[in-house]
PDB file of C-alpha atoms and ligand atoms in Angstrom:
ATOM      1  CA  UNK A   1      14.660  -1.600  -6.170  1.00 89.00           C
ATOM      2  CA  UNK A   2      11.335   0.365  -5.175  1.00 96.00           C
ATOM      3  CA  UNK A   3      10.889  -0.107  -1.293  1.00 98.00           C
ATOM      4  CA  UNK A   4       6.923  -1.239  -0.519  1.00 98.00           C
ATOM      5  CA  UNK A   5       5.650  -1.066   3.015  1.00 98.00           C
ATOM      6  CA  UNK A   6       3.439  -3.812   3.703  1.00 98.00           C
ATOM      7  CA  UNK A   7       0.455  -2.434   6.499  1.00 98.00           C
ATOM      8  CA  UNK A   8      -0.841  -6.418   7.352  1.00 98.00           C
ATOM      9  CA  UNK A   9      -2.069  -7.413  10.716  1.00 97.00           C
ATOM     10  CA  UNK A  10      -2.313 -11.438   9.535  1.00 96.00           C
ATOM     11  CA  UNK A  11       1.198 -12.721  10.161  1.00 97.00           C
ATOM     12  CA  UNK A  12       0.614 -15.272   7.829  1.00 96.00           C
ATOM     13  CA  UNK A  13      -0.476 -12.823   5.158  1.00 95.00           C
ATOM     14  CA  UNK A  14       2.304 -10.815   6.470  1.00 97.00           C
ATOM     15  CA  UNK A  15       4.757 -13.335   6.217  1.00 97.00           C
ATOM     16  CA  UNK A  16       3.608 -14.725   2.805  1.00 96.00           C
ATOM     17  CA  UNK A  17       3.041 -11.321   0.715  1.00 97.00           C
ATOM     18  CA  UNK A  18       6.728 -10.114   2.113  1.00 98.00           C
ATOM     19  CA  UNK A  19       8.415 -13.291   1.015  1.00 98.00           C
ATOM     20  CA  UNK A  20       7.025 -13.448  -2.531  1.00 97.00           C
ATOM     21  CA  UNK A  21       7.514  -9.468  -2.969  1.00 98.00           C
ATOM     22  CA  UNK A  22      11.117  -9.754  -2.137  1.00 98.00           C
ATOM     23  CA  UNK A  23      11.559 -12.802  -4.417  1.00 97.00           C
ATOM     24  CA  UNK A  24      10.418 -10.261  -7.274  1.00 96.00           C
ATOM     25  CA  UNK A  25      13.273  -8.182  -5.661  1.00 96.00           C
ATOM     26  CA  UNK A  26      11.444  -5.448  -3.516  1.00 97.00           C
ATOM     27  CA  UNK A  27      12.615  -4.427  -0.895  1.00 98.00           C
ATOM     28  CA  UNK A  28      10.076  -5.254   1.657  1.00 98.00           C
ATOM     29  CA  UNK A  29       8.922  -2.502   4.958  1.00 98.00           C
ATOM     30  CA  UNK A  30       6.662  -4.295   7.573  1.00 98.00           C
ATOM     31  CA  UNK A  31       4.259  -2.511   9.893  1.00 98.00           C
ATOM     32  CA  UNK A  32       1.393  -4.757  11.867  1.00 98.00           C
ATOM     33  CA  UNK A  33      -0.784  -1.925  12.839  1.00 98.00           C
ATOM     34  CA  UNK A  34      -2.294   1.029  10.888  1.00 98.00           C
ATOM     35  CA  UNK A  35      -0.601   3.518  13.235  1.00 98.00           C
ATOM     36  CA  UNK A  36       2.622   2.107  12.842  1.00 98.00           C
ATOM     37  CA  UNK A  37       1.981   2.111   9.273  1.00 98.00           C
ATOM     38  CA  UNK A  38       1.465   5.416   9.484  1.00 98.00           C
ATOM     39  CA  UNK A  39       4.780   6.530  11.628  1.00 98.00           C
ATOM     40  CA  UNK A  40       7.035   4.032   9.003  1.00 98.00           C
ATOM     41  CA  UNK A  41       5.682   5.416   6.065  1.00 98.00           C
ATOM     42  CA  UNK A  42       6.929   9.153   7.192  1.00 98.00           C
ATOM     43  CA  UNK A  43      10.255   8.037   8.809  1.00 98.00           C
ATOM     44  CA  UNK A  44      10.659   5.530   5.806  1.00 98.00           C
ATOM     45  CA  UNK A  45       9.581   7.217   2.611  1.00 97.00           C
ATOM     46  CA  UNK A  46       8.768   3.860   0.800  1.00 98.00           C
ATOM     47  CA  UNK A  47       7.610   4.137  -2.786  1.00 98.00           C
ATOM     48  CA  UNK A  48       4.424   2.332  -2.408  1.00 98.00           C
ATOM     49  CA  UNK A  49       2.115   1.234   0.492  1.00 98.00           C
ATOM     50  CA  UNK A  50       0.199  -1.881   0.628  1.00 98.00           C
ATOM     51  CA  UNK A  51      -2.586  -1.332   3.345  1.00 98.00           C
ATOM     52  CA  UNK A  52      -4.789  -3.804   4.563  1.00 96.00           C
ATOM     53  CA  UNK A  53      -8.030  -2.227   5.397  1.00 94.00           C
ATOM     54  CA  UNK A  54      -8.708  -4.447   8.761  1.00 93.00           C
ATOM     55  CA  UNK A  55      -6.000  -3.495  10.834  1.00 96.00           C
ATOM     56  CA  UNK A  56      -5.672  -3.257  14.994  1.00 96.00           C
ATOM     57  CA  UNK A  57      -5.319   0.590  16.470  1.00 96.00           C
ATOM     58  CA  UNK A  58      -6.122   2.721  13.110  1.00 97.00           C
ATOM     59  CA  UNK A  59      -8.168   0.832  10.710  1.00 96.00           C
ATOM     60  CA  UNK A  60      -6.382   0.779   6.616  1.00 96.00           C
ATOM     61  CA  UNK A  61      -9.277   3.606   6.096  1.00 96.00           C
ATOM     62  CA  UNK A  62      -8.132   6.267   8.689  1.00 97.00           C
ATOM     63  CA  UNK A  63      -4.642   5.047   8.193  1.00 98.00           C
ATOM     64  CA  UNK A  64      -4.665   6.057   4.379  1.00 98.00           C
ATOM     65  CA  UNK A  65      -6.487   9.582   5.195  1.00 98.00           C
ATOM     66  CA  UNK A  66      -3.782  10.293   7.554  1.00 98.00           C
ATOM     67  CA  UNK A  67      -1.117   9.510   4.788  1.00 98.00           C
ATOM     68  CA  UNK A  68      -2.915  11.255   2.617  1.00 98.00           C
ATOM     69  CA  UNK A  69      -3.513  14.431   5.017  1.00 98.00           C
ATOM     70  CA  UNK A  70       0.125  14.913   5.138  1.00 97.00           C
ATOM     71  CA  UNK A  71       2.343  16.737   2.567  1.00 96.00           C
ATOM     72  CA  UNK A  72       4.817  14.570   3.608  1.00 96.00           C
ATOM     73  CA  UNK A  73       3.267  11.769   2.630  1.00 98.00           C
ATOM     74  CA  UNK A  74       0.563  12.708   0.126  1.00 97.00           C
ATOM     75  CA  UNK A  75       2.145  11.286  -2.759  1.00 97.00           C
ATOM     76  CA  UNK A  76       3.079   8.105  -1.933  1.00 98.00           C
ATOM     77  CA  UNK A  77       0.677   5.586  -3.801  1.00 98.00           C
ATOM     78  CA  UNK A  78      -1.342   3.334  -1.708  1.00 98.00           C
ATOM     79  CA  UNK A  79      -2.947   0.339  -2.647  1.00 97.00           C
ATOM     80  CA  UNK A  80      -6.227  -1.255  -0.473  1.00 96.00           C
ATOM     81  CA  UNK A  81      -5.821  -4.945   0.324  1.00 95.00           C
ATOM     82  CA  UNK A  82      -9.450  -6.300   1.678  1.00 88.00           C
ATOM     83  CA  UNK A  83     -10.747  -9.656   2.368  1.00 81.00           C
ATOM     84  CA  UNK A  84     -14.061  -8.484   0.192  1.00 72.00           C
ATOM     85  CA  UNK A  85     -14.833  -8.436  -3.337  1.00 70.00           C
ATOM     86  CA  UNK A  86     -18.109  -5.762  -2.383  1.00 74.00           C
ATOM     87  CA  UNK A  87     -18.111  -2.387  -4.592  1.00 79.00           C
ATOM     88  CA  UNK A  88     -18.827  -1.081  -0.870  1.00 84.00           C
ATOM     89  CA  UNK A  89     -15.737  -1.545   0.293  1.00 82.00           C
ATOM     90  CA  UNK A  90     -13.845  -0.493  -2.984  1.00 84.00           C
ATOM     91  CA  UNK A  91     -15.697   3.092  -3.035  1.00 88.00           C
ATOM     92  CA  UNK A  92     -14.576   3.474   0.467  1.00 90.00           C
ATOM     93  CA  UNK A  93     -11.212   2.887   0.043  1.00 92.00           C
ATOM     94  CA  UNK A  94     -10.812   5.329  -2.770  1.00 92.00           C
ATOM     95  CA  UNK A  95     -12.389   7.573  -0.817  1.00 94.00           C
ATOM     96  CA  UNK A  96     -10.096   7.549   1.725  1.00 95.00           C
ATOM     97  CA  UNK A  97      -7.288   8.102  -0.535  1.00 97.00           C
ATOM     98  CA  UNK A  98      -6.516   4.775  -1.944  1.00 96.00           C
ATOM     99  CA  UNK A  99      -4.924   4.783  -5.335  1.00 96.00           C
ATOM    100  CA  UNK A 100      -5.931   1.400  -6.183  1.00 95.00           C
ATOM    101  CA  UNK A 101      -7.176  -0.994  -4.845  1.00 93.00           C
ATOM    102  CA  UNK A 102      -7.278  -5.582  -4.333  1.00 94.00           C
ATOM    103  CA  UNK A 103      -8.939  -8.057  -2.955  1.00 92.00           C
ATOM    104  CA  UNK A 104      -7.549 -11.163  -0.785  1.00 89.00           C
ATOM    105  CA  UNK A 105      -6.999 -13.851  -1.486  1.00 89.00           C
ATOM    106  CA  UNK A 106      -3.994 -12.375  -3.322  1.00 92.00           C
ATOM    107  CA  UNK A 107      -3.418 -13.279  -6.886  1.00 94.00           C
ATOM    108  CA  UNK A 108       0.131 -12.037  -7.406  1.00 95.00           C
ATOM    109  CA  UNK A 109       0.226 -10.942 -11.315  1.00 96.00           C
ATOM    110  CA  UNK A 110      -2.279  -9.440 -10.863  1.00 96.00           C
ATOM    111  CA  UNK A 111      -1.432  -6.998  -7.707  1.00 97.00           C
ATOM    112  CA  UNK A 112       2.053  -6.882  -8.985  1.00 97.00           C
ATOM    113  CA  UNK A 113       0.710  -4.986 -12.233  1.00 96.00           C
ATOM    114  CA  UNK A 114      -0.899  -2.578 -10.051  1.00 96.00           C
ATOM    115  CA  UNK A 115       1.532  -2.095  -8.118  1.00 97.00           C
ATOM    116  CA  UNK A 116       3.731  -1.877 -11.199  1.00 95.00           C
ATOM    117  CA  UNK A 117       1.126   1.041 -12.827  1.00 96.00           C
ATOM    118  CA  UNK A 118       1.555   3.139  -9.942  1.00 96.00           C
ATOM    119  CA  UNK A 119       5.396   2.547  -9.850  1.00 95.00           C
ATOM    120  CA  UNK A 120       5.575   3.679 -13.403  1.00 92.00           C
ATOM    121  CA  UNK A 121       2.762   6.482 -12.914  1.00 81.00           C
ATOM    122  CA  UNK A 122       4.622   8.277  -9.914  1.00 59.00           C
ATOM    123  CA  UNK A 123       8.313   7.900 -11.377  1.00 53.00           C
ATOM    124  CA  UNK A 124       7.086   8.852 -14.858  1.00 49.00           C
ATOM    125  CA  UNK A 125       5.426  11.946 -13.174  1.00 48.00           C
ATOM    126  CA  UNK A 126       8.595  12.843 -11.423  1.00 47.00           C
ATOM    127  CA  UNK A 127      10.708  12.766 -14.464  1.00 48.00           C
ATOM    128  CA  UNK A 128       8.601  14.954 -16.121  1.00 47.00           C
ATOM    129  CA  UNK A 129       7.967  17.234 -13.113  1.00 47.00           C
ATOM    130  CA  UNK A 130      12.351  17.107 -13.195  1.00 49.00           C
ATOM    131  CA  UNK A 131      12.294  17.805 -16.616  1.00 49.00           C
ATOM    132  CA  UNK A 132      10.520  21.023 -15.928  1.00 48.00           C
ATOM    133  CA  UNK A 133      12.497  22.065 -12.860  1.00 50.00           C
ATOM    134  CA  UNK A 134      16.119  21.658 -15.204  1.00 44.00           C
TER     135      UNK A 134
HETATM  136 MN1   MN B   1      -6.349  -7.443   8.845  1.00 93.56          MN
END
């Protein structure tokens, strides 16, 4: 199953956003700061991060330009969680490098499809990137 690493600060966010995406049967990476989130997602390679933009040490915004910075890390989709619903905050997120992005509260079809789109985008892209290579 695709491994997501969850970049929360709120441990009851945390603790409720891990729980339901390993019911769905991800495996489920936890980091509570934005530089930790940073460090996990190179020594972890997960397939997708989910990065809360209000986060202690590095903010979700410089955490996700850093991730993006980094060949390592480049391609690894990253979704914006904020608290606001304000076009603001969306532009700045993609800005930084966000691949998509949701707002809190969480509605879980919904972010699930998201995160299923860029699941689907980045494997289908490898496959045909594989294809080419063989
Ligand atoms: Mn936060």
């Amino acid at each position: 199953m695709p491994k997501i690493l969850l970049v929360e600060d709120n441990e009851m966010n945390r603790d409720m956003l891990s729980r339901r995406l390993m019911r769905k049967g991800y495996e489920v990476l936890i980091a509570v700061d934005g530089q930790s989130g940073v460090e996990m997602a190179c020594s972890e390679a997960p397939d997708l991060v989910l990065m809360d933009m209000s986060l202690p040490v590095l903010d979700g915004w410089e955490a996700t330009r850093r991730l993006k910075a980094s060949e390592v890390t480049r391609q690894i989709p990253v979704i914006a969680l904020t608290a606001h619903a304000m076009s603001s905050d969306r532009d700045r997120a993609l800005e930084a490098g966000c691949d998509d992005y949701d707002t809190k509260p969480i509605e879980l079809p919904r972010l699930l499809g998201k995160i299923d789109a860029l699941l689907n985008g980045a494997l289908g892209g490898a496959v045909v990137a594989e294809e080419r290579l063989g």
